[in-house]
């Protein structure tokens, strides 16, 4: 990046386990989050928050303008798939669903960090589907149900 380039880009990324299976266990989720944080940092992005549920994760990054978000998410998903399978954290083969959600925030709206870090409490009141569709509507993103994640009957 050239000198004299300044930016303030905050992106929340959300993606789910294939089949919305509850495979991410508390016994190894912190290690997964540390591993994903390392990937993000190695790609010269700043991890601000990461957390999730057994079937999906959220992370918030401070993104450099030279970053291609889809390439970053593809690398995070590919490398974390490999890491989870290598360490035998699940029976069978672990995979993330295709696709992801990405939502931008201004600096003044970074209270989303508290939201991400309180995922487990939040999901006692709201399903992942309700949460995700709420994000899409809040940000006025047009969508077709058939292209959203594979939902479980929630």
PDB file of C-alpha atoms in Angstrom:
ATOM      1  CA  UNK A   1       0.000   0.000   0.000  1.00  0.00           C
ATOM      2  CA  UNK A   2       1.344   3.401  -0.861  1.00  0.00           C
ATOM      3  CA  UNK A   3       2.159   6.015   1.747  1.00  0.00           C
ATOM      4  CA  UNK A   4      -0.542   8.611   2.212  1.00  0.00           C
ATOM      5  CA  UNK A   5      -3.350   6.032   1.980  1.00  0.00           C
ATOM      6  CA  UNK A   6      -5.618   6.065   5.006  1.00  0.00           C
ATOM      7  CA  UNK A   7      -8.808   4.124   5.516  1.00  0.00           C
ATOM      8  CA  UNK A   8     -11.305   3.012   8.089  1.00  0.00           C
ATOM      9  CA  UNK A   9     -13.109  -0.082   6.814  1.00  0.00           C
ATOM     10  CA  UNK A  10     -14.825  -2.411   9.287  1.00  0.00           C
ATOM     11  CA  UNK A  11     -16.463  -5.583   8.001  1.00  0.00           C
ATOM     12  CA  UNK A  12     -18.362  -8.276   9.904  1.00  0.00           C
ATOM     13  CA  UNK A  13     -18.195 -11.674   8.206  1.00  0.00           C
ATOM     14  CA  UNK A  14     -20.672 -14.469   8.957  1.00  0.00           C
ATOM     15  CA  UNK A  15     -20.610 -18.025   7.620  1.00  0.00           C
ATOM     16  CA  UNK A  16     -22.024 -21.413   8.594  1.00  0.00           C
ATOM     17  CA  UNK A  17     -21.009 -25.047   8.928  1.00  0.00           C
ATOM     18  CA  UNK A  18     -22.126 -27.170   5.970  1.00  0.00           C
ATOM     19  CA  UNK A  19     -25.608 -28.526   6.563  1.00  0.00           C
ATOM     20  CA  UNK A  20     -25.853 -26.200   9.565  1.00  0.00           C
ATOM     21  CA  UNK A  21     -24.515 -29.028  11.690  1.00  0.00           C
ATOM     22  CA  UNK A  22     -23.566 -28.102  15.255  1.00  0.00           C
ATOM     23  CA  UNK A  23     -19.979 -29.312  14.959  1.00  0.00           C
ATOM     24  CA  UNK A  24     -17.942 -26.518  16.567  1.00  0.00           C
ATOM     25  CA  UNK A  25     -17.512 -27.632  20.157  1.00  0.00           C
ATOM     26  CA  UNK A  26     -16.560 -25.461  23.129  1.00  0.00           C
ATOM     27  CA  UNK A  27     -13.603 -27.776  23.805  1.00  0.00           C
ATOM     28  CA  UNK A  28     -11.806 -26.549  20.660  1.00  0.00           C
ATOM     29  CA  UNK A  29     -13.635 -23.415  19.478  1.00  0.00           C
ATOM     30  CA  UNK A  30     -11.109 -21.044  21.129  1.00  0.00           C
ATOM     31  CA  UNK A  31      -8.285 -22.783  19.254  1.00  0.00           C
ATOM     32  CA  UNK A  32     -10.288 -22.431  16.018  1.00  0.00           C
ATOM     33  CA  UNK A  33     -10.804 -18.717  16.658  1.00  0.00           C
ATOM     34  CA  UNK A  34      -7.090 -18.260  17.374  1.00  0.00           C
ATOM     35  CA  UNK A  35      -6.234 -20.114  14.166  1.00  0.00           C
ATOM     36  CA  UNK A  36      -8.621 -17.978  12.094  1.00  0.00           C
ATOM     37  CA  UNK A  37      -7.254 -14.845  13.780  1.00  0.00           C
ATOM     38  CA  UNK A  38      -3.762 -15.905  12.700  1.00  0.00           C
ATOM     39  CA  UNK A  39      -4.911 -16.313   9.088  1.00  0.00           C
ATOM     40  CA  UNK A  40      -6.508 -12.859   9.109  1.00  0.00           C
ATOM     41  CA  UNK A  41      -3.405 -11.283  10.652  1.00  0.00           C
ATOM     42  CA  UNK A  42      -1.085 -13.073   8.203  1.00  0.00           C
ATOM     43  CA  UNK A  43      -3.157 -11.481   5.417  1.00  0.00           C
ATOM     44  CA  UNK A  44      -2.361  -8.105   7.059  1.00  0.00           C
ATOM     45  CA  UNK A  45      -5.908  -7.475   8.281  1.00  0.00           C
ATOM     46  CA  UNK A  46      -6.841  -6.629  11.869  1.00  0.00           C
ATOM     47  CA  UNK A  47      -9.082  -9.028  13.799  1.00  0.00           C
ATOM     48  CA  UNK A  48     -11.307  -7.009  16.151  1.00  0.00           C
ATOM     49  CA  UNK A  49     -13.667  -9.750  17.376  1.00  0.00           C
ATOM     50  CA  UNK A  50     -14.442 -13.390  16.656  1.00  0.00           C
ATOM     51  CA  UNK A  51     -17.041 -15.697  18.204  1.00  0.00           C
ATOM     52  CA  UNK A  52     -19.848 -17.953  17.217  1.00  0.00           C
ATOM     53  CA  UNK A  53     -22.121 -20.847  17.844  1.00  0.00           C
ATOM     54  CA  UNK A  54     -21.698 -24.570  17.165  1.00  0.00           C
ATOM     55  CA  UNK A  55     -23.086 -24.068  13.626  1.00  0.00           C
ATOM     56  CA  UNK A  56     -21.739 -20.648  12.521  1.00  0.00           C
ATOM     57  CA  UNK A  57     -19.181 -17.949  13.254  1.00  0.00           C
ATOM     58  CA  UNK A  58     -18.925 -14.162  13.150  1.00  0.00           C
ATOM     59  CA  UNK A  59     -15.789 -12.091  12.949  1.00  0.00           C
ATOM     60  CA  UNK A  60     -15.153  -8.369  12.643  1.00  0.00           C
ATOM     61  CA  UNK A  61     -12.055  -7.083  10.908  1.00  0.00           C
ATOM     62  CA  UNK A  62     -10.421  -3.763  10.244  1.00  0.00           C
ATOM     63  CA  UNK A  63      -9.796  -4.216   6.525  1.00  0.00           C
ATOM     64  CA  UNK A  64      -7.096  -2.564   4.423  1.00  0.00           C
ATOM     65  CA  UNK A  65      -8.307  -1.152   1.094  1.00  0.00           C
ATOM     66  CA  UNK A  66      -5.957  -3.511  -0.789  1.00  0.00           C
ATOM     67  CA  UNK A  67      -7.752  -6.563   0.630  1.00  0.00           C
ATOM     68  CA  UNK A  68     -10.115  -8.573  -1.531  1.00  0.00           C
ATOM     69  CA  UNK A  69     -12.721  -9.733   0.975  1.00  0.00           C
ATOM     70  CA  UNK A  70     -13.865 -12.775  -0.991  1.00  0.00           C
ATOM     71  CA  UNK A  71     -10.245 -13.988  -1.291  1.00  0.00           C
ATOM     72  CA  UNK A  72      -9.721 -13.498   2.451  1.00  0.00           C
ATOM     73  CA  UNK A  73     -12.885 -15.408   3.384  1.00  0.00           C
ATOM     74  CA  UNK A  74     -12.066 -18.177   0.898  1.00  0.00           C
ATOM     75  CA  UNK A  75      -8.622 -18.556   2.517  1.00  0.00           C
ATOM     76  CA  UNK A  76     -10.064 -18.508   6.060  1.00  0.00           C
ATOM     77  CA  UNK A  77     -12.613 -21.195   5.177  1.00  0.00           C
ATOM     78  CA  UNK A  78     -10.162 -23.362   3.223  1.00  0.00           C
ATOM     79  CA  UNK A  79      -7.405 -23.233   5.839  1.00  0.00           C
ATOM     80  CA  UNK A  80      -9.746 -23.701   8.812  1.00  0.00           C
ATOM     81  CA  UNK A  81     -11.429 -26.691   7.082  1.00  0.00           C
ATOM     82  CA  UNK A  82      -8.002 -28.253   6.707  1.00  0.00           C
ATOM     83  CA  UNK A  83      -7.040 -27.424  10.309  1.00  0.00           C
ATOM     84  CA  UNK A  84     -10.258 -28.887  11.766  1.00  0.00           C
ATOM     85  CA  UNK A  85      -9.947 -32.075   9.700  1.00  0.00           C
ATOM     86  CA  UNK A  86      -6.202 -32.458  10.411  1.00  0.00           C
ATOM     87  CA  UNK A  87      -6.812 -32.253  14.164  1.00  0.00           C
ATOM     88  CA  UNK A  88      -9.700 -34.724  14.017  1.00  0.00           C
ATOM     89  CA  UNK A  89     -12.124 -32.395  15.787  1.00  0.00           C
ATOM     90  CA  UNK A  90     -15.115 -33.967  14.011  1.00  0.00           C
ATOM     91  CA  UNK A  91     -16.030 -37.433  12.828  1.00  0.00           C
ATOM     92  CA  UNK A  92     -16.096 -37.516   9.049  1.00  0.00           C
ATOM     93  CA  UNK A  93     -15.201 -34.487   6.971  1.00  0.00           C
ATOM     94  CA  UNK A  94     -15.780 -30.928   8.190  1.00  0.00           C
ATOM     95  CA  UNK A  95     -16.796 -28.267   5.654  1.00  0.00           C
ATOM     96  CA  UNK A  96     -18.169 -24.740   5.705  1.00  0.00           C
ATOM     97  CA  UNK A  97     -21.230 -23.939   3.599  1.00  0.00           C
ATOM     98  CA  UNK A  98     -20.567 -22.007   0.434  1.00  0.00           C
ATOM     99  CA  UNK A  99     -21.125 -18.283   0.602  1.00  0.00           C
ATOM    100  CA  UNK A 100     -20.916 -15.793   3.449  1.00  0.00           C
ATOM    101  CA  UNK A 101     -22.440 -12.588   4.714  1.00  0.00           C
ATOM    102  CA  UNK A 102     -20.433  -9.371   4.917  1.00  0.00           C
ATOM    103  CA  UNK A 103     -21.694  -6.247   6.656  1.00  0.00           C
ATOM    104  CA  UNK A 104     -19.895  -2.915   6.952  1.00  0.00           C
ATOM    105  CA  UNK A 105     -19.746  -0.667  10.005  1.00  0.00           C
ATOM    106  CA  UNK A 106     -18.649   2.860  10.738  1.00  0.00           C
ATOM    107  CA  UNK A 107     -16.227   3.462  13.594  1.00  0.00           C
ATOM    108  CA  UNK A 108     -19.083   4.879  15.689  1.00  0.00           C
ATOM    109  CA  UNK A 109     -21.010   1.610  15.255  1.00  0.00           C
ATOM    110  CA  UNK A 110     -18.319  -0.699  16.624  1.00  0.00           C
ATOM    111  CA  UNK A 111     -20.610  -1.749  19.466  1.00  0.00           C
ATOM    112  CA  UNK A 112     -21.037  -4.742  17.136  1.00  0.00           C
ATOM    113  CA  UNK A 113     -17.971  -6.134  18.945  1.00  0.00           C
ATOM    114  CA  UNK A 114     -20.111  -6.623  22.072  1.00  0.00           C
ATOM    115  CA  UNK A 115     -22.783  -8.283  19.904  1.00  0.00           C
ATOM    116  CA  UNK A 116     -20.274 -10.715  18.400  1.00  0.00           C
ATOM    117  CA  UNK A 117     -18.703 -11.541  21.749  1.00  0.00           C
ATOM    118  CA  UNK A 118     -22.181 -12.262  23.245  1.00  0.00           C
ATOM    119  CA  UNK A 119     -23.277 -14.726  20.553  1.00  0.00           C
ATOM    120  CA  UNK A 120     -24.219 -17.517  22.926  1.00  0.00           C
ATOM    121  CA  UNK A 121     -26.515 -15.292  25.015  1.00  0.00           C
ATOM    122  CA  UNK A 122     -27.964 -13.695  21.873  1.00  0.00           C
ATOM    123  CA  UNK A 123     -28.881 -17.074  20.357  1.00  0.00           C
ATOM    124  CA  UNK A 124     -30.894 -18.069  23.388  1.00  0.00           C
ATOM    125  CA  UNK A 125     -33.468 -15.556  22.079  1.00  0.00           C
ATOM    126  CA  UNK A 126     -33.024 -15.641  18.301  1.00  0.00           C
ATOM    127  CA  UNK A 127     -32.239 -18.349  15.726  1.00  0.00           C
ATOM    128  CA  UNK A 128     -29.405 -18.019  13.235  1.00  0.00           C
ATOM    129  CA  UNK A 129     -31.951 -17.686  10.417  1.00  0.00           C
ATOM    130  CA  UNK A 130     -33.773 -14.861  12.221  1.00  0.00           C
ATOM    131  CA  UNK A 131     -30.456 -13.152  12.950  1.00  0.00           C
ATOM    132  CA  UNK A 132     -29.129 -13.451   9.395  1.00  0.00           C
ATOM    133  CA  UNK A 133     -32.341 -12.267   7.699  1.00  0.00           C
ATOM    134  CA  UNK A 134     -32.448  -9.367  10.170  1.00  0.00           C
ATOM    135  CA  UNK A 135     -28.932  -8.355   9.016  1.00  0.00           C
ATOM    136  CA  UNK A 136     -29.950  -8.549   5.351  1.00  0.00           C
ATOM    137  CA  UNK A 137     -33.048  -6.440   5.977  1.00  0.00           C
ATOM    138  CA  UNK A 138     -31.236  -3.939   8.217  1.00  0.00           C
ATOM    139  CA  UNK A 139     -28.678  -3.307   5.490  1.00  0.00           C
ATOM    140  CA  UNK A 140     -31.378  -3.297   2.774  1.00  0.00           C
ATOM    141  CA  UNK A 141     -29.758  -6.180   0.907  1.00  0.00           C
ATOM    142  CA  UNK A 142     -32.104  -7.802  -1.576  1.00  0.00           C
ATOM    143  CA  UNK A 143     -32.013 -11.591  -1.408  1.00  0.00           C
ATOM    144  CA  UNK A 144     -33.756 -14.727  -2.581  1.00  0.00           C
ATOM    145  CA  UNK A 145     -34.528 -17.406  -0.016  1.00  0.00           C
ATOM    146  CA  UNK A 146     -33.207 -20.180  -2.258  1.00  0.00           C
ATOM    147  CA  UNK A 147     -29.729 -18.590  -2.230  1.00  0.00           C
ATOM    148  CA  UNK A 148     -29.460 -18.253   1.551  1.00  0.00           C
ATOM    149  CA  UNK A 149     -27.793 -20.803   3.790  1.00  0.00           C
ATOM    150  CA  UNK A 150     -29.311 -24.248   4.161  1.00  0.00           C
ATOM    151  CA  UNK A 151     -31.572 -23.702   7.145  1.00  0.00           C
ATOM    152  CA  UNK A 152     -32.546 -26.258   9.684  1.00  0.00           C
ATOM    153  CA  UNK A 153     -36.171 -26.160  10.790  1.00  0.00           C
ATOM    154  CA  UNK A 154     -35.652 -23.597  13.540  1.00  0.00           C
TER     155      UNK A 154
END
